[in-house]
PDB file of C-alpha atoms in Angstrom:
ATOM      1  CA  ASP A   1    -141.525 -74.309 -58.767  1.00 58.00           C
ATOM      2  CA  GLN A   2    -141.935 -70.247 -57.716  1.00 74.00           C
ATOM      3  CA  GLN A   3    -141.801 -68.640 -60.930  1.00 92.00           C
ATOM      4  CA  VAL A   4    -145.437 -67.288 -60.465  1.00 96.00           C
ATOM      5  CA  LYS A   5    -146.476 -66.082 -56.936  1.00 96.00           C
ATOM      6  CA  GLN A   6    -149.617 -65.147 -55.314  1.00 96.00           C
ATOM      7  CA  ASN A   7    -148.550 -64.222 -52.044  1.00 92.00           C
ATOM      8  CA  SER A   8    -152.322 -63.548 -50.472  1.00 95.00           C
ATOM      9  CA  PRO A   9    -153.976 -66.583 -50.023  1.00 94.00           C
ATOM     10  CA  SER A  10    -157.165 -64.806 -49.436  1.00 97.00           C
ATOM     11  CA  LEU A  11    -158.964 -61.513 -49.911  1.00 97.00           C
ATOM     12  CA  SER A  12    -162.301 -60.242 -48.436  1.00 98.00           C
ATOM     13  CA  VAL A  13    -164.025 -57.167 -49.917  1.00 98.00           C
ATOM     14  CA  GLN A  14    -167.366 -55.254 -49.440  1.00 97.00           C
ATOM     15  CA  GLU A  15    -169.576 -55.476 -52.396  1.00 97.00           C
ATOM     16  CA  GLY A  16    -168.973 -52.518 -54.549  1.00 97.00           C
ATOM     17  CA  ARG A  17    -165.669 -51.699 -53.435  1.00 97.00           C
ATOM     18  CA  ILE A  18    -162.605 -52.514 -55.657  1.00 98.00           C
ATOM     19  CA  SER A  19    -160.880 -55.844 -55.298  1.00 98.00           C
ATOM     20  CA  ILE A  20    -157.102 -55.793 -56.508  1.00 98.00           C
ATOM     21  CA  LEU A  21    -155.488 -59.239 -56.409  1.00 98.00           C
ATOM     22  CA  ASN A  22    -151.844 -59.342 -56.826  1.00 98.00           C
ATOM     23  CA  CYS A  23    -149.206 -61.388 -58.700  1.00 98.00           C
ATOM     24  CA  ASP A  24    -145.377 -61.874 -58.996  1.00 97.00           C
ATOM     25  CA  TYR A  25    -143.228 -63.773 -61.401  1.00 96.00           C
ATOM     26  CA  THR A  26    -139.597 -64.387 -62.050  1.00 95.00           C
ATOM     27  CA  ASN A  27    -139.056 -65.839 -65.033  1.00 91.00           C
ATOM     28  CA  SER A  28    -137.901 -63.070 -67.888  1.00 91.00           C
ATOM     29  CA  MET A  29    -139.159 -65.167 -70.912  1.00 88.00           C
ATOM     30  CA  PHE A  30    -142.594 -64.787 -69.931  1.00 90.00           C
ATOM     31  CA  ASP A  31    -144.393 -62.320 -71.739  1.00 88.00           C
ATOM     32  CA  TYR A  32    -148.143 -63.343 -71.696  1.00 90.00           C
ATOM     33  CA  PHE A  33    -150.453 -63.099 -68.697  1.00 93.00           C
ATOM     34  CA  LEU A  34    -153.681 -64.655 -67.896  1.00 93.00           C
ATOM     35  CA  TRP A  35    -156.250 -64.373 -64.910  1.00 96.00           C
ATOM     36  CA  TYR A  36    -158.509 -67.430 -64.473  1.00 95.00           C
ATOM     37  CA  LYS A  37    -161.033 -67.823 -62.211  1.00 96.00           C
ATOM     38  CA  LYS A  38    -162.389 -71.089 -60.865  1.00 93.00           C
ATOM     39  CA  TYR A  39    -165.378 -72.010 -59.008  1.00 91.00           C
ATOM     40  CA  PRO A  40    -165.577 -75.212 -56.299  1.00 86.00           C
ATOM     41  CA  ALA A  41    -166.025 -78.234 -58.557  1.00 82.00           C
ATOM     42  CA  GLU A  42    -165.645 -76.514 -62.308  1.00 87.00           C
ATOM     43  CA  GLY A  43    -162.322 -76.170 -64.180  1.00 90.00           C
ATOM     44  CA  PRO A  44    -160.634 -72.440 -64.413  1.00 92.00           C
ATOM     45  CA  THR A  45    -162.392 -70.041 -66.843  1.00 92.00           C
ATOM     46  CA  PHE A  46    -160.367 -67.337 -68.573  1.00 91.00           C
ATOM     47  CA  LEU A  47    -160.980 -64.097 -67.381  1.00 94.00           C
ATOM     48  CA  ILE A  48    -158.303 -61.317 -69.129  1.00 94.00           C
ATOM     49  CA  SER A  49    -155.028 -61.389 -70.412  1.00 92.00           C
ATOM     50  CA  ILE A  50    -152.326 -59.311 -71.057  1.00 93.00           C
ATOM     51  CA  SER A  51    -149.347 -58.922 -73.481  1.00 91.00           C
ATOM     52  CA  SER A  52    -145.989 -57.764 -71.994  1.00 92.00           C
ATOM     53  CA  ILE A  53    -146.071 -55.148 -74.837  1.00 92.00           C
ATOM     54  CA  LYS A  54    -148.810 -53.387 -73.115  1.00 94.00           C
ATOM     55  CA  ASP A  55    -149.017 -52.267 -69.546  1.00 95.00           C
ATOM     56  CA  LYS A  56    -152.742 -52.365 -69.215  1.00 97.00           C
ATOM     57  CA  ASN A  57    -155.878 -54.190 -70.525  1.00 96.00           C
ATOM     58  CA  GLU A  58    -159.609 -53.574 -69.576  1.00 97.00           C
ATOM     59  CA  ASP A  59    -162.893 -55.785 -69.786  1.00 95.00           C
ATOM     60  CA  GLY A  60    -165.923 -54.333 -68.251  1.00 97.00           C
ATOM     61  CA  ARG A  61    -165.055 -54.497 -64.680  1.00 97.00           C
ATOM     62  CA  PHE A  62    -161.919 -56.174 -64.722  1.00 98.00           C
ATOM     63  CA  THR A  63    -158.568 -54.441 -65.543  1.00 98.00           C
ATOM     64  CA  VAL A  64    -155.145 -55.866 -65.314  1.00 98.00           C
ATOM     65  CA  PHE A  65    -151.843 -53.928 -65.097  1.00 98.00           C
ATOM     66  CA  LEU A  66    -148.475 -55.102 -65.933  1.00 97.00           C
ATOM     67  CA  ASN A  67    -145.283 -53.589 -64.129  1.00 97.00           C
ATOM     68  CA  LYS A  68    -142.771 -55.485 -66.163  1.00 95.00           C
ATOM     69  CA  SER A  69    -139.563 -53.899 -64.489  1.00 95.00           C
ATOM     70  CA  ALA A  70    -141.192 -54.640 -61.108  1.00 96.00           C
ATOM     71  CA  LYS A  71    -142.273 -58.219 -62.576  1.00 96.00           C
ATOM     72  CA  HIS A  72    -145.719 -57.693 -61.119  1.00 97.00           C
ATOM     73  CA  LEU A  73    -149.239 -57.725 -62.270  1.00 97.00           C
ATOM     74  CA  SER A  74    -152.293 -57.254 -60.681  1.00 98.00           C
ATOM     75  CA  LEU A  75    -156.022 -57.568 -61.242  1.00 98.00           C
ATOM     76  CA  HIS A  76    -158.630 -55.042 -60.383  1.00 98.00           C
ATOM     77  CA  ILE A  77    -162.457 -55.664 -60.005  1.00 98.00           C
ATOM     78  CA  VAL A  78    -164.614 -52.777 -59.724  1.00 97.00           C
ATOM     79  CA  PRO A  79    -167.256 -52.770 -58.454  1.00 98.00           C
ATOM     80  CA  SER A  80    -166.934 -56.385 -56.727  1.00 98.00           C
ATOM     81  CA  GLN A  81    -170.070 -58.218 -56.657  1.00 97.00           C
ATOM     82  CA  PRO A  82    -170.898 -61.463 -54.603  1.00 96.00           C
ATOM     83  CA  GLY A  83    -170.736 -63.444 -57.626  1.00 95.00           C
ATOM     84  CA  ASP A  84    -167.175 -62.842 -58.013  1.00 97.00           C
ATOM     85  CA  SER A  85    -166.155 -64.853 -54.893  1.00 97.00           C
ATOM     86  CA  ALA A  86    -163.995 -67.547 -56.569  1.00 96.00           C
ATOM     87  CA  VAL A  87    -160.509 -68.475 -56.587  1.00 96.00           C
ATOM     88  CA  TYR A  88    -158.307 -66.544 -59.033  1.00 97.00           C
ATOM     89  CA  PHE A  89    -155.222 -67.688 -60.480  1.00 96.00           C
ATOM     90  CA  CYS A  90    -152.459 -65.665 -62.410  1.00 96.00           C
ATOM     91  CA  ALA A  91    -150.845 -67.576 -65.334  1.00 93.00           C
ATOM     92  CA  ALA A  92    -147.614 -66.890 -67.481  1.00 92.00           C
ATOM     93  CA  THR A  93    -146.582 -68.291 -70.533  1.00 88.00           C
ATOM     94  CA  GLY A  94    -143.815 -67.451 -73.491  1.00 82.00           C
ATOM     95  CA  GLY A  95    -140.552 -68.235 -74.655  1.00 70.00           C
ATOM     96  CA  THR A  96    -141.023 -71.181 -76.819  1.00 67.00           C
ATOM     97  CA  SER A  97    -143.725 -72.294 -74.650  1.00 65.00           C
ATOM     98  CA  TYR A  98    -146.840 -71.080 -75.481  1.00 62.00           C
ATOM     99  CA  GLY A  99    -148.657 -74.133 -74.781  1.00 72.00           C
ATOM    100  CA  LYS A 100    -147.744 -74.252 -71.080  1.00 85.00           C
ATOM    101  CA  LEU A 101    -149.150 -72.075 -68.630  1.00 89.00           C
ATOM    102  CA  THR A 102    -147.279 -71.814 -65.087  1.00 92.00           C
ATOM    103  CA  PHE A 103    -150.028 -71.156 -62.542  1.00 94.00           C
ATOM    104  CA  GLY A 104    -149.535 -69.043 -59.403  1.00 96.00           C
ATOM    105  CA  GLN A 105    -151.236 -70.949 -56.179  1.00 94.00           C
ATOM    106  CA  GLY A 106    -154.380 -68.814 -56.173  1.00 95.00           C
ATOM    107  CA  THR A 107    -156.354 -66.404 -53.974  1.00 97.00           C
ATOM    108  CA  ILE A 108    -159.612 -66.743 -52.544  1.00 97.00           C
ATOM    109  CA  LEU A 109    -161.631 -63.811 -53.170  1.00 98.00           C
ATOM    110  CA  THR A 110    -164.481 -63.474 -50.905  1.00 98.00           C
ATOM    111  CA  VAL A 111    -166.891 -60.528 -52.030  1.00 97.00           C
ATOM    112  CA  HIS A 112    -169.701 -59.778 -48.972  1.00 96.00           C
ATOM    113  CA  PRO A 113    -172.906 -58.404 -49.820  1.00 92.00           C
TER     114      PRO A 113
ATOM    115  CA  GLU B   1    -171.699 -72.165 -75.644  1.00 72.00           C
ATOM    116  CA  PRO B   2    -169.198 -74.702 -76.505  1.00 75.00           C
ATOM    117  CA  GLU B   3    -167.549 -76.407 -73.921  1.00 90.00           C
ATOM    118  CA  VAL B   4    -164.796 -78.979 -72.663  1.00 95.00           C
ATOM    119  CA  THR B   5    -166.282 -82.302 -71.248  1.00 95.00           C
ATOM    120  CA  GLN B   6    -164.299 -84.920 -69.086  1.00 97.00           C
ATOM    121  CA  THR B   7    -165.241 -88.331 -67.843  1.00 96.00           C
ATOM    122  CA  PRO B   8    -165.501 -89.860 -65.285  1.00 96.00           C
ATOM    123  CA  SER B   9    -165.924 -86.941 -63.285  1.00 95.00           C
ATOM    124  CA  HIS B  10    -164.533 -88.600 -60.075  1.00 96.00           C
ATOM    125  CA  GLN B  11    -162.375 -92.370 -60.329  1.00 97.00           C
ATOM    126  CA  VAL B  12    -161.247 -94.251 -57.580  1.00 97.00           C
ATOM    127  CA  THR B  13    -158.398 -97.132 -58.341  1.00 97.00           C
ATOM    128  CA  GLN B  14    -155.982 -99.249 -56.447  1.00 97.00           C
ATOM    129  CA  MET B  15    -152.372 -98.551 -56.632  1.00 97.00           C
ATOM    130  CA  GLY B  16    -150.787-100.219 -59.931  1.00 97.00           C
ATOM    131  CA  GLN B  17    -154.310 -99.959 -61.959  1.00 97.00           C
ATOM    132  CA  GLU B  18    -154.054 -98.591 -65.156  1.00 97.00           C
ATOM    133  CA  VAL B  19    -156.448 -95.650 -65.537  1.00 98.00           C
ATOM    134  CA  ILE B  20    -157.651 -93.751 -68.562  1.00 97.00           C
ATOM    135  CA  LEU B  21    -159.477 -90.367 -68.449  1.00 98.00           C
ATOM    136  CA  ARG B  22    -161.560 -89.018 -71.460  1.00 97.00           C
ATOM    137  CA  CYS B  23    -162.065 -85.332 -72.944  1.00 97.00           C
ATOM    138  CA  VAL B  24    -164.017 -84.093 -75.609  1.00 96.00           C
ATOM    139  CA  PRO B  25    -162.100 -80.704 -76.611  1.00 95.00           C
ATOM    140  CA  ILE B  26    -164.360 -78.014 -78.319  1.00 93.00           C
ATOM    141  CA  SER B  27    -164.984 -79.524 -81.688  1.00 89.00           C
ATOM    142  CA  ASN B  28    -162.498 -76.869 -83.933  1.00 87.00           C
ATOM    143  CA  HIS B  29    -160.067 -76.726 -81.390  1.00 89.00           C
ATOM    144  CA  LEU B  30    -156.743 -77.517 -82.442  1.00 88.00           C
ATOM    145  CA  TYR B  31    -154.470 -77.786 -79.292  1.00 90.00           C
ATOM    146  CA  PHE B  32    -155.243 -80.119 -76.430  1.00 93.00           C
ATOM    147  CA  TYR B  33    -153.659 -79.892 -72.767  1.00 95.00           C
ATOM    148  CA  TRP B  34    -153.663 -81.937 -69.582  1.00 97.00           C
ATOM    149  CA  TYR B  35    -153.180 -80.188 -66.521  1.00 96.00           C
ATOM    150  CA  ARG B  36    -153.593 -81.411 -63.107  1.00 96.00           C
ATOM    151  CA  GLN B  37    -154.193 -80.140 -59.607  1.00 94.00           C
ATOM    152  CA  ILE B  38    -152.850 -81.658 -56.117  1.00 94.00           C
ATOM    153  CA  LEU B  39    -154.974 -80.913 -53.645  1.00 90.00           C
ATOM    154  CA  GLY B  40    -153.772 -77.901 -51.881  1.00 86.00           C
ATOM    155  CA  GLN B  41    -151.340 -77.372 -54.662  1.00 89.00           C
ATOM    156  CA  LYS B  42    -151.091 -75.116 -57.685  1.00 91.00           C
ATOM    157  CA  VAL B  43    -152.262 -76.104 -61.109  1.00 93.00           C
ATOM    158  CA  GLU B  44    -149.359 -78.009 -63.275  1.00 95.00           C
ATOM    159  CA  PHE B  45    -148.817 -78.283 -66.627  1.00 94.00           C
ATOM    160  CA  LEU B  46    -148.853 -82.029 -67.785  1.00 96.00           C
ATOM    161  CA  VAL B  47    -148.550 -82.049 -71.497  1.00 95.00           C
ATOM    162  CA  SER B  48    -149.612 -80.118 -74.530  1.00 92.00           C
ATOM    163  CA  PHE B  49    -150.807 -81.915 -77.910  1.00 93.00           C
ATOM    164  CA  TYR B  50    -151.238 -81.098 -81.070  1.00 90.00           C
ATOM    165  CA  ASN B  51    -151.266 -82.278 -85.039  1.00 88.00           C
ATOM    166  CA  ASN B  52    -151.513 -85.884 -83.480  1.00 89.00           C
ATOM    167  CA  GLU B  53    -148.074 -85.348 -81.520  1.00 91.00           C
ATOM    168  CA  ILE B  54    -146.944 -84.260 -78.162  1.00 93.00           C
ATOM    169  CA  SER B  55    -145.656 -80.625 -78.672  1.00 90.00           C
ATOM    170  CA  GLU B  56    -144.418 -80.369 -75.038  1.00 91.00           C
ATOM    171  CA  LYS B  57    -144.318 -82.247 -72.121  1.00 93.00           C
ATOM    172  CA  SER B  58    -143.197 -81.482 -68.027  1.00 93.00           C
ATOM    173  CA  GLU B  59    -141.044 -83.494 -65.924  1.00 93.00           C
ATOM    174  CA  ILE B  60    -144.181 -85.099 -64.497  1.00 93.00           C
ATOM    175  CA  PHE B  61    -145.395 -86.480 -67.723  1.00 95.00           C
ATOM    176  CA  ASP B  62    -143.044 -89.919 -67.246  1.00 93.00           C
ATOM    177  CA  ASP B  63    -143.364 -93.132 -68.963  1.00 93.00           C
ATOM    178  CA  GLN B  64    -146.290 -94.191 -67.065  1.00 95.00           C
ATOM    179  CA  PHE B  65    -148.406 -91.340 -69.021  1.00 97.00           C
ATOM    180  CA  SER B  66    -149.360 -91.270 -72.489  1.00 97.00           C
ATOM    181  CA  VAL B  67    -151.981 -89.152 -74.238  1.00 96.00           C
ATOM    182  CA  GLU B  68    -154.170 -90.156 -77.257  1.00 94.00           C
ATOM    183  CA  ARG B  69    -156.327 -88.574 -79.848  1.00 91.00           C
ATOM    184  CA  PRO B  70    -157.850 -92.050 -81.032  1.00 84.00           C
ATOM    185  CA  ASP B  71    -160.701 -90.396 -83.283  1.00 85.00           C
ATOM    186  CA  GLY B  72    -161.621 -87.199 -84.264  1.00 77.00           C
ATOM    187  CA  SER B  73    -163.018 -86.055 -81.092  1.00 85.00           C
ATOM    188  CA  ASN B  74    -161.755 -87.507 -77.994  1.00 93.00           C
ATOM    189  CA  PHE B  75    -158.717 -86.567 -76.418  1.00 96.00           C
ATOM    190  CA  THR B  76    -157.361 -89.249 -73.589  1.00 97.00           C
ATOM    191  CA  LEU B  77    -154.834 -89.332 -70.817  1.00 98.00           C
ATOM    192  CA  LYS B  78    -153.669 -92.870 -69.887  1.00 97.00           C
ATOM    193  CA  ILE B  79    -151.714 -93.686 -66.403  1.00 97.00           C
ATOM    194  CA  ARG B  80    -150.360 -96.927 -66.827  1.00 95.00           C
ATOM    195  CA  SER B  81    -149.657 -98.113 -63.172  1.00 94.00           C
ATOM    196  CA  THR B  82    -150.829 -95.336 -60.835  1.00 96.00           C
ATOM    197  CA  LYS B  83    -149.275 -94.390 -57.592  1.00 96.00           C
ATOM    198  CA  LEU B  84    -150.692 -92.958 -54.451  1.00 96.00           C
ATOM    199  CA  GLU B  85    -149.139 -89.378 -55.909  1.00 95.00           C
ATOM    200  CA  ASP B  86    -151.117 -89.556 -58.830  1.00 97.00           C
ATOM    201  CA  SER B  87    -154.301 -88.417 -56.615  1.00 97.00           C
ATOM    202  CA  ALA B  88    -155.080 -85.247 -57.644  1.00 97.00           C
ATOM    203  CA  MET B  89    -157.994 -83.091 -60.301  1.00 96.00           C
ATOM    204  CA  TYR B  90    -156.855 -83.622 -63.903  1.00 97.00           C
ATOM    205  CA  PHE B  91    -158.406 -80.968 -66.005  1.00 97.00           C
ATOM    206  CA  CYS B  92    -158.400 -81.133 -69.673  1.00 97.00           C
ATOM    207  CA  ALA B  93    -158.149 -77.959 -71.779  1.00 94.00           C
ATOM    208  CA  SER B  94    -158.361 -77.069 -75.710  1.00 92.00           C
ATOM    209  CA  SER B  95    -157.323 -74.000 -77.379  1.00 88.00           C
ATOM    210  CA  LEU B  96    -158.093 -72.721 -80.955  1.00 84.00           C
ATOM    211  CA  LEU B  97    -154.692 -71.162 -81.449  1.00 76.00           C
ATOM    212  CA  ALA B  98    -151.329 -71.822 -79.442  1.00 68.00           C
ATOM    213  CA  GLY B  99    -152.241 -71.615 -75.649  1.00 56.00           C
ATOM    214  CA  GLY B 100    -151.375 -68.215 -74.110  1.00 52.00           C
ATOM    215  CA  ASN B 101    -150.945 -66.192 -77.316  1.00 56.00           C
ATOM    216  CA  SER B 102    -154.852 -66.556 -78.017  1.00 55.00           C
ATOM    217  CA  GLY B 103    -155.157 -65.758 -74.657  1.00 56.00           C
ATOM    218  CA  GLU B 104    -157.732 -68.640 -73.893  1.00 79.00           C
ATOM    219  CA  LEU B 105    -157.386 -71.919 -72.863  1.00 87.00           C
ATOM    220  CA  PHE B 106    -160.893 -73.542 -72.304  1.00 90.00           C
ATOM    221  CA  PHE B 107    -160.929 -76.132 -69.331  1.00 93.00           C
ATOM    222  CA  GLY B 108    -163.186 -78.599 -68.344  1.00 95.00           C
ATOM    223  CA  GLU B 109    -164.569 -79.448 -65.200  1.00 95.00           C
ATOM    224  CA  GLY B 110    -162.087 -81.867 -64.335  1.00 96.00           C
ATOM    225  CA  SER B 111    -161.353 -85.775 -63.416  1.00 97.00           C
ATOM    226  CA  ARG B 112    -160.799 -86.436 -59.738  1.00 97.00           C
ATOM    227  CA  LEU B 113    -158.584 -89.271 -59.477  1.00 97.00           C
ATOM    228  CA  THR B 114    -158.035 -91.278 -55.954  1.00 97.00           C
ATOM    229  CA  VAL B 115    -155.902 -93.676 -55.848  1.00 97.00           C
ATOM    230  CA  LEU B 116    -155.770 -96.014 -52.855  1.00 96.00           C
TER     231      LEU B 116
END
């Protein structure tokens, strides 16, 4: 099941710089997208979401951009902090299945001091 | 801050044995879910539960699996006869509104199941 793909398994950035995490999807029924963050030995924690009626949503240091024509979304973290180091999952839902999130494989973000 | 709690954190069982994983969702939430993550793979949806019945289930959720909300607080996942491939981290989640629409499922810390 490759409906949601995160093609970069890992990303390394310097503290204070911008982190950009990417996600692609194939299912046209998806109309709501979410980013989750996960630390080892913890469950995923919700970060930010975006509806398909928008192309940008911002919450503090986190901004999600949605390009519907390209079926692509990205998460920008600026400035990046060492505490942001975690696995980031993109997830999508929609159609008649709002209870079901389809996750990407995750991207390991490491922010170096 | 309210949280979803799961027990046990780790369970080791023999193939063919029954396992029950327990979850206490956030108290005012109405929708409940189980997801799992096999080591090195994606987080996968198993089942959603609302108003005391399953609202959706994946192809993974076969007759060996069942869910129950036996009282007002617990939400359980039972695997009747475990197989080696059931070894995974199982996450319980809950949401106030239909997941996705509200933007937020709250996940527990997970129960690691190891089937030998």
